[in-house]
């Protein structure tokens, strides 16, 4: 398969800091070699410097999303499958826009369903899925090329377990589907039955059980081990028309042995193999 590996190494408005170090660490951990070994044609590109002022989280976060939207859109037009390596979850909004996705699978220990009116932390990534679903930041998402909000009924939230009261209220109000990785196939079947045509897969690596593999500092007990996540992704790829994937929120400072990059490679290789078999 022809792949476009898009690096967006930003975290909270800063380049190559915190989880912004993750994209390069995943690449230097052997991702390109692993994908190439399995027969994929990989082109790697960095979005470069974006945002006028480092540390302006909101402005820079949406500038990153816009840059990713452009790169992902170019990849799709060139017949390449976009794989975005991101520091922040908000970046996925850009990937969804660039791929013209009409559905999302959001694998994350967090709901990312706050808004500026409900957040108690002020953390922009905690509003990322809300932004993708058109629940907040309309003026900012309007500046992302090709952005169109995804209908909440076409969103599957996978293994989210660290939810605040406001997010629980949102999930009680909106028709977002929810599942654990163990039940991913059943819920993916519901999305498929709804006639979705273009699904974006968002993988926040803190969805993993931190007692098995810790990807960043935002840990919460529970979650799948790497093999369970891999099996869930294979099931999703077999049932849904996945047109792109974002891998986010890896901070190599919390993975001193470098165990995470090989897991990312294995998950992506098996997902792509499943998609190729369907084609």
PDB file of C-alpha atoms in Angstrom:
ATOM      1  CA  UNK A   1       0.000   0.000   0.000  1.00  0.00           C
ATOM      2  CA  UNK A   2       1.123   3.555  -0.645  1.00  0.00           C
ATOM      3  CA  UNK A   3       1.365   5.407   2.680  1.00  0.00           C
ATOM      4  CA  UNK A   4       1.918   8.999   3.663  1.00  0.00           C
ATOM      5  CA  UNK A   5       3.443   9.246   7.137  1.00  0.00           C
ATOM      6  CA  UNK A   6       2.618  12.744   8.417  1.00  0.00           C
ATOM      7  CA  UNK A   7       4.487  13.991  11.483  1.00  0.00           C
ATOM      8  CA  UNK A   8       2.858  16.652  13.675  1.00  0.00           C
ATOM      9  CA  UNK A   9       5.274  16.893  16.641  1.00  0.00           C
ATOM     10  CA  UNK A  10       3.419  19.419  18.810  1.00  0.00           C
ATOM     11  CA  UNK A  11       2.171  19.303  22.388  1.00  0.00           C
ATOM     12  CA  UNK A  12       0.200  22.147  23.965  1.00  0.00           C
ATOM     13  CA  UNK A  13       1.512  24.689  21.504  1.00  0.00           C
ATOM     14  CA  UNK A  14       5.166  23.641  21.639  1.00  0.00           C
ATOM     15  CA  UNK A  15       7.119  21.730  19.025  1.00  0.00           C
ATOM     16  CA  UNK A  16       9.135  18.673  20.090  1.00  0.00           C
ATOM     17  CA  UNK A  17       8.157  18.950  23.757  1.00  0.00           C
ATOM     18  CA  UNK A  18       6.366  16.352  25.879  1.00  0.00           C
ATOM     19  CA  UNK A  19       4.198  14.187  23.629  1.00  0.00           C
ATOM     20  CA  UNK A  20       5.487  16.279  20.738  1.00  0.00           C
ATOM     21  CA  UNK A  21       8.620  14.136  20.939  1.00  0.00           C
ATOM     22  CA  UNK A  22       6.549  11.042  20.204  1.00  0.00           C
ATOM     23  CA  UNK A  23       6.329  11.196  16.398  1.00  0.00           C
ATOM     24  CA  UNK A  24      10.101  11.302  15.933  1.00  0.00           C
ATOM     25  CA  UNK A  25      10.585   8.625  18.596  1.00  0.00           C
ATOM     26  CA  UNK A  26       8.152   6.302  16.822  1.00  0.00           C
ATOM     27  CA  UNK A  27       9.938   6.857  13.517  1.00  0.00           C
ATOM     28  CA  UNK A  28      13.422   6.365  14.967  1.00  0.00           C
ATOM     29  CA  UNK A  29      12.036   3.312  16.747  1.00  0.00           C
ATOM     30  CA  UNK A  30      11.778   1.630  13.359  1.00  0.00           C
ATOM     31  CA  UNK A  31       8.286   2.352  12.024  1.00  0.00           C
ATOM     32  CA  UNK A  32       9.312   3.160   8.453  1.00  0.00           C
ATOM     33  CA  UNK A  33      11.522   0.076   8.289  1.00  0.00           C
ATOM     34  CA  UNK A  34       8.725  -2.122   9.662  1.00  0.00           C
ATOM     35  CA  UNK A  35       6.200  -0.802   7.164  1.00  0.00           C
ATOM     36  CA  UNK A  36       8.666  -1.084   4.281  1.00  0.00           C
ATOM     37  CA  UNK A  37       9.586  -4.642   5.291  1.00  0.00           C
ATOM     38  CA  UNK A  38       5.923  -5.549   4.874  1.00  0.00           C
ATOM     39  CA  UNK A  39       5.814  -4.194   1.345  1.00  0.00           C
ATOM     40  CA  UNK A  40       4.462  -0.680   1.889  1.00  0.00           C
ATOM     41  CA  UNK A  41       5.645   2.353  -0.062  1.00  0.00           C
ATOM     42  CA  UNK A  42       6.218   4.991   2.631  1.00  0.00           C
ATOM     43  CA  UNK A  43       6.680   8.716   2.142  1.00  0.00           C
ATOM     44  CA  UNK A  44       7.448  10.663   5.334  1.00  0.00           C
ATOM     45  CA  UNK A  45       6.760  14.344   5.768  1.00  0.00           C
ATOM     46  CA  UNK A  46       6.789  16.756   8.688  1.00  0.00           C
ATOM     47  CA  UNK A  47       4.247  19.581   8.794  1.00  0.00           C
ATOM     48  CA  UNK A  48       7.066  21.963   9.757  1.00  0.00           C
ATOM     49  CA  UNK A  49       6.850  25.043  11.917  1.00  0.00           C
ATOM     50  CA  UNK A  50       3.293  26.283  12.392  1.00  0.00           C
ATOM     51  CA  UNK A  51       1.694  28.843  14.687  1.00  0.00           C
ATOM     52  CA  UNK A  52       2.922  32.396  15.063  1.00  0.00           C
ATOM     53  CA  UNK A  53       3.734  32.207  18.784  1.00  0.00           C
ATOM     54  CA  UNK A  54       5.050  29.078  20.518  1.00  0.00           C
ATOM     55  CA  UNK A  55       3.004  28.140  23.566  1.00  0.00           C
ATOM     56  CA  UNK A  56      -0.272  29.663  22.375  1.00  0.00           C
ATOM     57  CA  UNK A  57      -2.012  26.340  22.766  1.00  0.00           C
ATOM     58  CA  UNK A  58      -5.319  27.132  21.097  1.00  0.00           C
ATOM     59  CA  UNK A  59      -3.946  29.059  18.127  1.00  0.00           C
ATOM     60  CA  UNK A  60      -1.104  26.614  17.527  1.00  0.00           C
ATOM     61  CA  UNK A  61      -3.288  23.547  18.086  1.00  0.00           C
ATOM     62  CA  UNK A  62      -5.710  24.557  15.368  1.00  0.00           C
ATOM     63  CA  UNK A  63      -2.853  25.659  13.086  1.00  0.00           C
ATOM     64  CA  UNK A  64      -1.403  22.155  13.443  1.00  0.00           C
ATOM     65  CA  UNK A  65      -4.802  20.660  12.613  1.00  0.00           C
ATOM     66  CA  UNK A  66      -5.057  22.848   9.516  1.00  0.00           C
ATOM     67  CA  UNK A  67      -1.583  21.841   8.351  1.00  0.00           C
ATOM     68  CA  UNK A  68      -2.416  18.157   8.859  1.00  0.00           C
ATOM     69  CA  UNK A  69      -5.680  18.586   6.941  1.00  0.00           C
ATOM     70  CA  UNK A  70      -3.736  19.923   3.964  1.00  0.00           C
ATOM     71  CA  UNK A  71      -1.157  17.129   4.099  1.00  0.00           C
ATOM     72  CA  UNK A  72      -3.782  14.423   4.545  1.00  0.00           C
ATOM     73  CA  UNK A  73      -5.834  15.845   1.679  1.00  0.00           C
ATOM     74  CA  UNK A  74      -2.779  15.837  -0.571  1.00  0.00           C
ATOM     75  CA  UNK A  75      -2.065  12.226   0.407  1.00  0.00           C
ATOM     76  CA  UNK A  76      -5.590  11.123  -0.453  1.00  0.00           C
ATOM     77  CA  UNK A  77      -5.437  12.860  -3.838  1.00  0.00           C
ATOM     78  CA  UNK A  78      -2.118  11.103  -4.529  1.00  0.00           C
ATOM     79  CA  UNK A  79      -3.632   7.725  -3.717  1.00  0.00           C
ATOM     80  CA  UNK A  80      -1.789   7.396  -0.423  1.00  0.00           C
ATOM     81  CA  UNK A  81      -3.204   6.270   2.921  1.00  0.00           C
ATOM     82  CA  UNK A  82      -2.519   8.946   5.582  1.00  0.00           C
ATOM     83  CA  UNK A  83      -0.915   7.865   8.855  1.00  0.00           C
ATOM     84  CA  UNK A  84      -0.608  10.858  11.193  1.00  0.00           C
ATOM     85  CA  UNK A  85       1.798  10.733  14.119  1.00  0.00           C
ATOM     86  CA  UNK A  86       0.725  13.492  16.507  1.00  0.00           C
ATOM     87  CA  UNK A  87       1.543  14.846  19.917  1.00  0.00           C
ATOM     88  CA  UNK A  88      -1.971  16.126  20.591  1.00  0.00           C
ATOM     89  CA  UNK A  89      -5.376  14.541  20.052  1.00  0.00           C
ATOM     90  CA  UNK A  90      -6.795  17.745  18.560  1.00  0.00           C
ATOM     91  CA  UNK A  91      -4.617  17.066  15.518  1.00  0.00           C
ATOM     92  CA  UNK A  92      -7.058  14.306  14.570  1.00  0.00           C
ATOM     93  CA  UNK A  93      -9.628  16.978  13.682  1.00  0.00           C
ATOM     94  CA  UNK A  94      -7.327  17.976  10.840  1.00  0.00           C
ATOM     95  CA  UNK A  95      -6.898  14.392   9.674  1.00  0.00           C
ATOM     96  CA  UNK A  96     -10.672  13.892   9.657  1.00  0.00           C
ATOM     97  CA  UNK A  97     -11.031  17.030   7.532  1.00  0.00           C
ATOM     98  CA  UNK A  98      -8.303  16.123   5.069  1.00  0.00           C
ATOM     99  CA  UNK A  99      -9.705  12.626   4.578  1.00  0.00           C
ATOM    100  CA  UNK A 100     -13.327  13.818   4.293  1.00  0.00           C
ATOM    101  CA  UNK A 101     -14.188  11.237   6.953  1.00  0.00           C
ATOM    102  CA  UNK A 102     -17.854  10.773   7.794  1.00  0.00           C
ATOM    103  CA  UNK A 103     -17.209   8.622  10.875  1.00  0.00           C
ATOM    104  CA  UNK A 104     -14.680   8.218  13.675  1.00  0.00           C
ATOM    105  CA  UNK A 105     -13.452   5.470  15.941  1.00  0.00           C
ATOM    106  CA  UNK A 106     -11.865   7.207  18.929  1.00  0.00           C
ATOM    107  CA  UNK A 107      -9.722   4.827  21.021  1.00  0.00           C
ATOM    108  CA  UNK A 108      -8.681   6.768  24.115  1.00  0.00           C
ATOM    109  CA  UNK A 109      -8.766   6.379  27.861  1.00  0.00           C
ATOM    110  CA  UNK A 110     -10.353   9.853  27.913  1.00  0.00           C
ATOM    111  CA  UNK A 111     -13.610  10.999  26.389  1.00  0.00           C
ATOM    112  CA  UNK A 112     -12.177  14.290  25.070  1.00  0.00           C
ATOM    113  CA  UNK A 113     -15.785  15.490  25.137  1.00  0.00           C
ATOM    114  CA  UNK A 114     -15.499  18.689  27.128  1.00  0.00           C
ATOM    115  CA  UNK A 115     -16.173  22.146  25.718  1.00  0.00           C
ATOM    116  CA  UNK A 116     -14.966  25.591  26.783  1.00  0.00           C
ATOM    117  CA  UNK A 117     -18.176  25.847  28.841  1.00  0.00           C
ATOM    118  CA  UNK A 118     -17.705  22.528  30.692  1.00  0.00           C
ATOM    119  CA  UNK A 119     -13.965  22.056  31.049  1.00  0.00           C
ATOM    120  CA  UNK A 120     -12.483  22.393  34.517  1.00  0.00           C
ATOM    121  CA  UNK A 121      -8.891  21.862  33.373  1.00  0.00           C
ATOM    122  CA  UNK A 122      -8.782  24.147  30.335  1.00  0.00           C
ATOM    123  CA  UNK A 123      -6.861  21.429  28.473  1.00  0.00           C
ATOM    124  CA  UNK A 124      -7.530  21.790  24.758  1.00  0.00           C
ATOM    125  CA  UNK A 125      -7.079  18.089  24.024  1.00  0.00           C
ATOM    126  CA  UNK A 126      -9.918  17.378  26.420  1.00  0.00           C
ATOM    127  CA  UNK A 127     -12.189  19.030  23.830  1.00  0.00           C
ATOM    128  CA  UNK A 128     -10.764  17.293  20.761  1.00  0.00           C
ATOM    129  CA  UNK A 129     -13.573  14.830  20.085  1.00  0.00           C
ATOM    130  CA  UNK A 130     -16.176  17.488  20.845  1.00  0.00           C
ATOM    131  CA  UNK A 131     -14.574  19.674  18.193  1.00  0.00           C
ATOM    132  CA  UNK A 132     -14.612  16.835  15.655  1.00  0.00           C
ATOM    133  CA  UNK A 133     -18.312  16.269  16.379  1.00  0.00           C
ATOM    134  CA  UNK A 134     -19.155  19.949  15.944  1.00  0.00           C
ATOM    135  CA  UNK A 135     -19.899  20.565  19.614  1.00  0.00           C
ATOM    136  CA  UNK A 136     -17.410  23.402  20.188  1.00  0.00           C
ATOM    137  CA  UNK A 137     -14.864  25.766  18.619  1.00  0.00           C
ATOM    138  CA  UNK A 138     -16.867  26.367  15.389  1.00  0.00           C
ATOM    139  CA  UNK A 139     -14.911  29.455  14.403  1.00  0.00           C
ATOM    140  CA  UNK A 140     -11.591  27.634  14.807  1.00  0.00           C
ATOM    141  CA  UNK A 141     -12.638  24.410  13.086  1.00  0.00           C
ATOM    142  CA  UNK A 142     -14.037  26.559  10.298  1.00  0.00           C
ATOM    143  CA  UNK A 143     -10.455  27.528   9.476  1.00  0.00           C
ATOM    144  CA  UNK A 144      -9.422  23.920   8.886  1.00  0.00           C
ATOM    145  CA  UNK A 145      -9.502  23.086   5.155  1.00  0.00           C
ATOM    146  CA  UNK A 146     -12.332  20.697   4.344  1.00  0.00           C
ATOM    147  CA  UNK A 147     -13.657  20.419   7.890  1.00  0.00           C
ATOM    148  CA  UNK A 148     -17.174  19.086   8.304  1.00  0.00           C
ATOM    149  CA  UNK A 149     -18.413  17.943  11.693  1.00  0.00           C
ATOM    150  CA  UNK A 150     -18.997  14.217  12.073  1.00  0.00           C
ATOM    151  CA  UNK A 151     -22.480  13.203  13.204  1.00  0.00           C
ATOM    152  CA  UNK A 152     -22.207  11.935  16.808  1.00  0.00           C
ATOM    153  CA  UNK A 153     -24.178   8.816  15.851  1.00  0.00           C
ATOM    154  CA  UNK A 154     -21.258   7.902  13.601  1.00  0.00           C
ATOM    155  CA  UNK A 155     -18.687   8.003  16.380  1.00  0.00           C
ATOM    156  CA  UNK A 156     -17.463   4.969  18.321  1.00  0.00           C
ATOM    157  CA  UNK A 157     -15.685   5.780  21.586  1.00  0.00           C
ATOM    158  CA  UNK A 158     -13.431   2.885  22.481  1.00  0.00           C
ATOM    159  CA  UNK A 159     -12.241   2.002  26.004  1.00  0.00           C
ATOM    160  CA  UNK A 160     -12.791   5.484  27.472  1.00  0.00           C
ATOM    161  CA  UNK A 161     -12.711   5.089  31.246  1.00  0.00           C
ATOM    162  CA  UNK A 162     -11.476   8.406  32.661  1.00  0.00           C
ATOM    163  CA  UNK A 163     -14.594  10.538  32.223  1.00  0.00           C
ATOM    164  CA  UNK A 164     -15.653  13.579  34.216  1.00  0.00           C
ATOM    165  CA  UNK A 165     -19.244  14.443  35.101  1.00  0.00           C
ATOM    166  CA  UNK A 166     -19.713  16.769  32.126  1.00  0.00           C
ATOM    167  CA  UNK A 167     -18.527  14.117  29.687  1.00  0.00           C
ATOM    168  CA  UNK A 168     -20.873  11.559  31.183  1.00  0.00           C
ATOM    169  CA  UNK A 169     -23.717  14.013  30.643  1.00  0.00           C
ATOM    170  CA  UNK A 170     -22.685  14.468  27.017  1.00  0.00           C
ATOM    171  CA  UNK A 171     -22.615  10.713  26.488  1.00  0.00           C
ATOM    172  CA  UNK A 172     -26.082  10.433  28.001  1.00  0.00           C
ATOM    173  CA  UNK A 173     -27.332  13.110  25.588  1.00  0.00           C
ATOM    174  CA  UNK A 174     -25.546  12.314  22.334  1.00  0.00           C
ATOM    175  CA  UNK A 175     -25.917   9.052  20.345  1.00  0.00           C
ATOM    176  CA  UNK A 176     -22.197   8.265  20.533  1.00  0.00           C
ATOM    177  CA  UNK A 177     -21.517   4.526  20.482  1.00  0.00           C
ATOM    178  CA  UNK A 178     -19.303   3.112  23.224  1.00  0.00           C
ATOM    179  CA  UNK A 179     -17.427  -0.147  23.604  1.00  0.00           C
ATOM    180  CA  UNK A 180     -14.408  -1.783  25.146  1.00  0.00           C
ATOM    181  CA  UNK A 181     -11.782  -3.203  22.823  1.00  0.00           C
ATOM    182  CA  UNK A 182     -13.237  -6.635  23.553  1.00  0.00           C
ATOM    183  CA  UNK A 183     -16.590  -5.505  22.132  1.00  0.00           C
ATOM    184  CA  UNK A 184     -15.219  -3.375  19.302  1.00  0.00           C
ATOM    185  CA  UNK A 185     -16.420  -5.643  16.511  1.00  0.00           C
ATOM    186  CA  UNK A 186     -20.068  -5.592  17.609  1.00  0.00           C
ATOM    187  CA  UNK A 187     -20.199  -1.801  17.768  1.00  0.00           C
ATOM    188  CA  UNK A 188     -18.233  -1.414  14.550  1.00  0.00           C
ATOM    189  CA  UNK A 189     -20.911  -3.542  12.931  1.00  0.00           C
ATOM    190  CA  UNK A 190     -23.489  -0.962  13.975  1.00  0.00           C
ATOM    191  CA  UNK A 191     -21.458   1.796  12.330  1.00  0.00           C
ATOM    192  CA  UNK A 192     -21.091  -0.273   9.177  1.00  0.00           C
ATOM    193  CA  UNK A 193     -24.834  -0.900   9.107  1.00  0.00           C
ATOM    194  CA  UNK A 194     -25.370   2.862   9.228  1.00  0.00           C
ATOM    195  CA  UNK A 195     -23.722   3.102   5.808  1.00  0.00           C
ATOM    196  CA  UNK A 196     -20.536   4.957   6.774  1.00  0.00           C
ATOM    197  CA  UNK A 197     -18.222   5.412   3.808  1.00  0.00           C
ATOM    198  CA  UNK A 198     -15.018   6.926   5.232  1.00  0.00           C
ATOM    199  CA  UNK A 199     -13.871   6.162   8.787  1.00  0.00           C
ATOM    200  CA  UNK A 200     -10.956   7.758  10.592  1.00  0.00           C
ATOM    201  CA  UNK A 201      -9.264   5.718  13.324  1.00  0.00           C
ATOM    202  CA  UNK A 202      -7.853   7.707  16.247  1.00  0.00           C
ATOM    203  CA  UNK A 203      -5.461   5.837  18.536  1.00  0.00           C
ATOM    204  CA  UNK A 204      -4.412   7.710  21.665  1.00  0.00           C
ATOM    205  CA  UNK A 205      -1.762   5.421  23.094  1.00  0.00           C
ATOM    206  CA  UNK A 206      -2.850   6.088  26.669  1.00  0.00           C
ATOM    207  CA  UNK A 207      -5.788   3.815  25.892  1.00  0.00           C
ATOM    208  CA  UNK A 208      -3.357   1.006  26.791  1.00  0.00           C
ATOM    209  CA  UNK A 209      -3.240  -0.496  30.267  1.00  0.00           C
ATOM    210  CA  UNK A 210      -0.436   1.484  31.968  1.00  0.00           C
ATOM    211  CA  UNK A 211       0.457  -1.526  34.102  1.00  0.00           C
ATOM    212  CA  UNK A 212       1.484  -3.247  30.875  1.00  0.00           C
ATOM    213  CA  UNK A 213       2.730  -0.353  28.740  1.00  0.00           C
ATOM    214  CA  UNK A 214       2.794   3.324  29.705  1.00  0.00           C
ATOM    215  CA  UNK A 215       2.664   5.820  26.849  1.00  0.00           C
ATOM    216  CA  UNK A 216       2.457   9.136  28.731  1.00  0.00           C
ATOM    217  CA  UNK A 217       1.758  10.729  32.100  1.00  0.00           C
ATOM    218  CA  UNK A 218      -2.033  10.754  31.694  1.00  0.00           C
ATOM    219  CA  UNK A 219      -2.545   7.246  32.986  1.00  0.00           C
ATOM    220  CA  UNK A 220      -5.685   5.630  34.361  1.00  0.00           C
ATOM    221  CA  UNK A 221      -6.099   2.040  35.526  1.00  0.00           C
ATOM    222  CA  UNK A 222      -7.433  -0.574  33.158  1.00  0.00           C
ATOM    223  CA  UNK A 223      -7.587  -0.646  29.398  1.00  0.00           C
ATOM    224  CA  UNK A 224      -6.397  -3.200  26.862  1.00  0.00           C
ATOM    225  CA  UNK A 225      -2.967  -4.726  26.659  1.00  0.00           C
ATOM    226  CA  UNK A 226      -1.167  -4.259  23.312  1.00  0.00           C
ATOM    227  CA  UNK A 227      -2.396  -7.539  21.845  1.00  0.00           C
ATOM    228  CA  UNK A 228      -6.012  -6.799  22.766  1.00  0.00           C
ATOM    229  CA  UNK A 229      -5.729  -3.382  21.123  1.00  0.00           C
ATOM    230  CA  UNK A 230      -4.174  -4.974  18.040  1.00  0.00           C
ATOM    231  CA  UNK A 231      -6.976  -7.510  17.768  1.00  0.00           C
ATOM    232  CA  UNK A 232      -9.571  -4.751  18.141  1.00  0.00           C
ATOM    233  CA  UNK A 233      -7.949  -2.702  15.373  1.00  0.00           C
ATOM    234  CA  UNK A 234      -7.867  -5.756  13.093  1.00  0.00           C
ATOM    235  CA  UNK A 235     -11.588  -6.279  13.741  1.00  0.00           C
ATOM    236  CA  UNK A 236     -12.336  -2.621  13.024  1.00  0.00           C
ATOM    237  CA  UNK A 237     -10.337  -2.722   9.791  1.00  0.00           C
ATOM    238  CA  UNK A 238     -12.260  -5.783   8.699  1.00  0.00           C
ATOM    239  CA  UNK A 239     -15.632  -4.137   9.211  1.00  0.00           C
ATOM    240  CA  UNK A 240     -15.164  -0.436   8.504  1.00  0.00           C
ATOM    241  CA  UNK A 241     -13.918   1.622   5.538  1.00  0.00           C
ATOM    242  CA  UNK A 242     -10.907   3.053   7.358  1.00  0.00           C
ATOM    243  CA  UNK A 243      -9.299   5.784   5.244  1.00  0.00           C
ATOM    244  CA  UNK A 244      -6.713   7.109   7.695  1.00  0.00           C
ATOM    245  CA  UNK A 245      -5.309   6.766  11.176  1.00  0.00           C
ATOM    246  CA  UNK A 246      -3.859   9.070  13.803  1.00  0.00           C
ATOM    247  CA  UNK A 247      -1.505   7.796  16.503  1.00  0.00           C
ATOM    248  CA  UNK A 248      -1.209  10.357  19.287  1.00  0.00           C
ATOM    249  CA  UNK A 249       0.049  11.189  22.758  1.00  0.00           C
ATOM    250  CA  UNK A 250       3.249   9.152  23.062  1.00  0.00           C
ATOM    251  CA  UNK A 251       5.812  10.698  25.399  1.00  0.00           C
ATOM    252  CA  UNK A 252       9.050   8.688  25.200  1.00  0.00           C
ATOM    253  CA  UNK A 253      10.076   9.997  28.625  1.00  0.00           C
ATOM    254  CA  UNK A 254       7.583   7.521  30.105  1.00  0.00           C
ATOM    255  CA  UNK A 255       8.852   4.617  28.011  1.00  0.00           C
ATOM    256  CA  UNK A 256      12.575   4.373  28.835  1.00  0.00           C
ATOM    257  CA  UNK A 257      12.970   0.941  27.233  1.00  0.00           C
ATOM    258  CA  UNK A 258      11.384   2.063  23.968  1.00  0.00           C
ATOM    259  CA  UNK A 259       8.645  -0.564  24.095  1.00  0.00           C
ATOM    260  CA  UNK A 260       5.890   1.529  22.498  1.00  0.00           C
ATOM    261  CA  UNK A 261       7.206   2.066  18.915  1.00  0.00           C
ATOM    262  CA  UNK A 262       7.301  -1.676  18.072  1.00  0.00           C
ATOM    263  CA  UNK A 263       3.713  -1.988  19.305  1.00  0.00           C
ATOM    264  CA  UNK A 264       2.659   0.875  17.024  1.00  0.00           C
ATOM    265  CA  UNK A 265       4.391  -0.827  14.108  1.00  0.00           C
ATOM    266  CA  UNK A 266       2.691  -4.154  14.749  1.00  0.00           C
ATOM    267  CA  UNK A 267      -0.768  -2.588  15.101  1.00  0.00           C
ATOM    268  CA  UNK A 268      -0.387  -0.600  11.883  1.00  0.00           C
ATOM    269  CA  UNK A 269       1.046  -3.507   9.889  1.00  0.00           C
ATOM    270  CA  UNK A 270      -1.799  -5.807  10.897  1.00  0.00           C
ATOM    271  CA  UNK A 271      -4.423  -3.130  10.274  1.00  0.00           C
ATOM    272  CA  UNK A 272      -3.059  -2.391   6.804  1.00  0.00           C
ATOM    273  CA  UNK A 273      -2.861  -6.083   5.951  1.00  0.00           C
ATOM    274  CA  UNK A 274      -6.532  -6.427   6.860  1.00  0.00           C
ATOM    275  CA  UNK A 275      -7.475  -3.419   4.725  1.00  0.00           C
ATOM    276  CA  UNK A 276      -5.500  -4.789   1.778  1.00  0.00           C
ATOM    277  CA  UNK A 277      -7.280  -8.137   2.007  1.00  0.00           C
ATOM    278  CA  UNK A 278     -10.624  -6.320   1.765  1.00  0.00           C
ATOM    279  CA  UNK A 279      -9.622  -4.298  -1.292  1.00  0.00           C
TER     280      UNK A 279
END
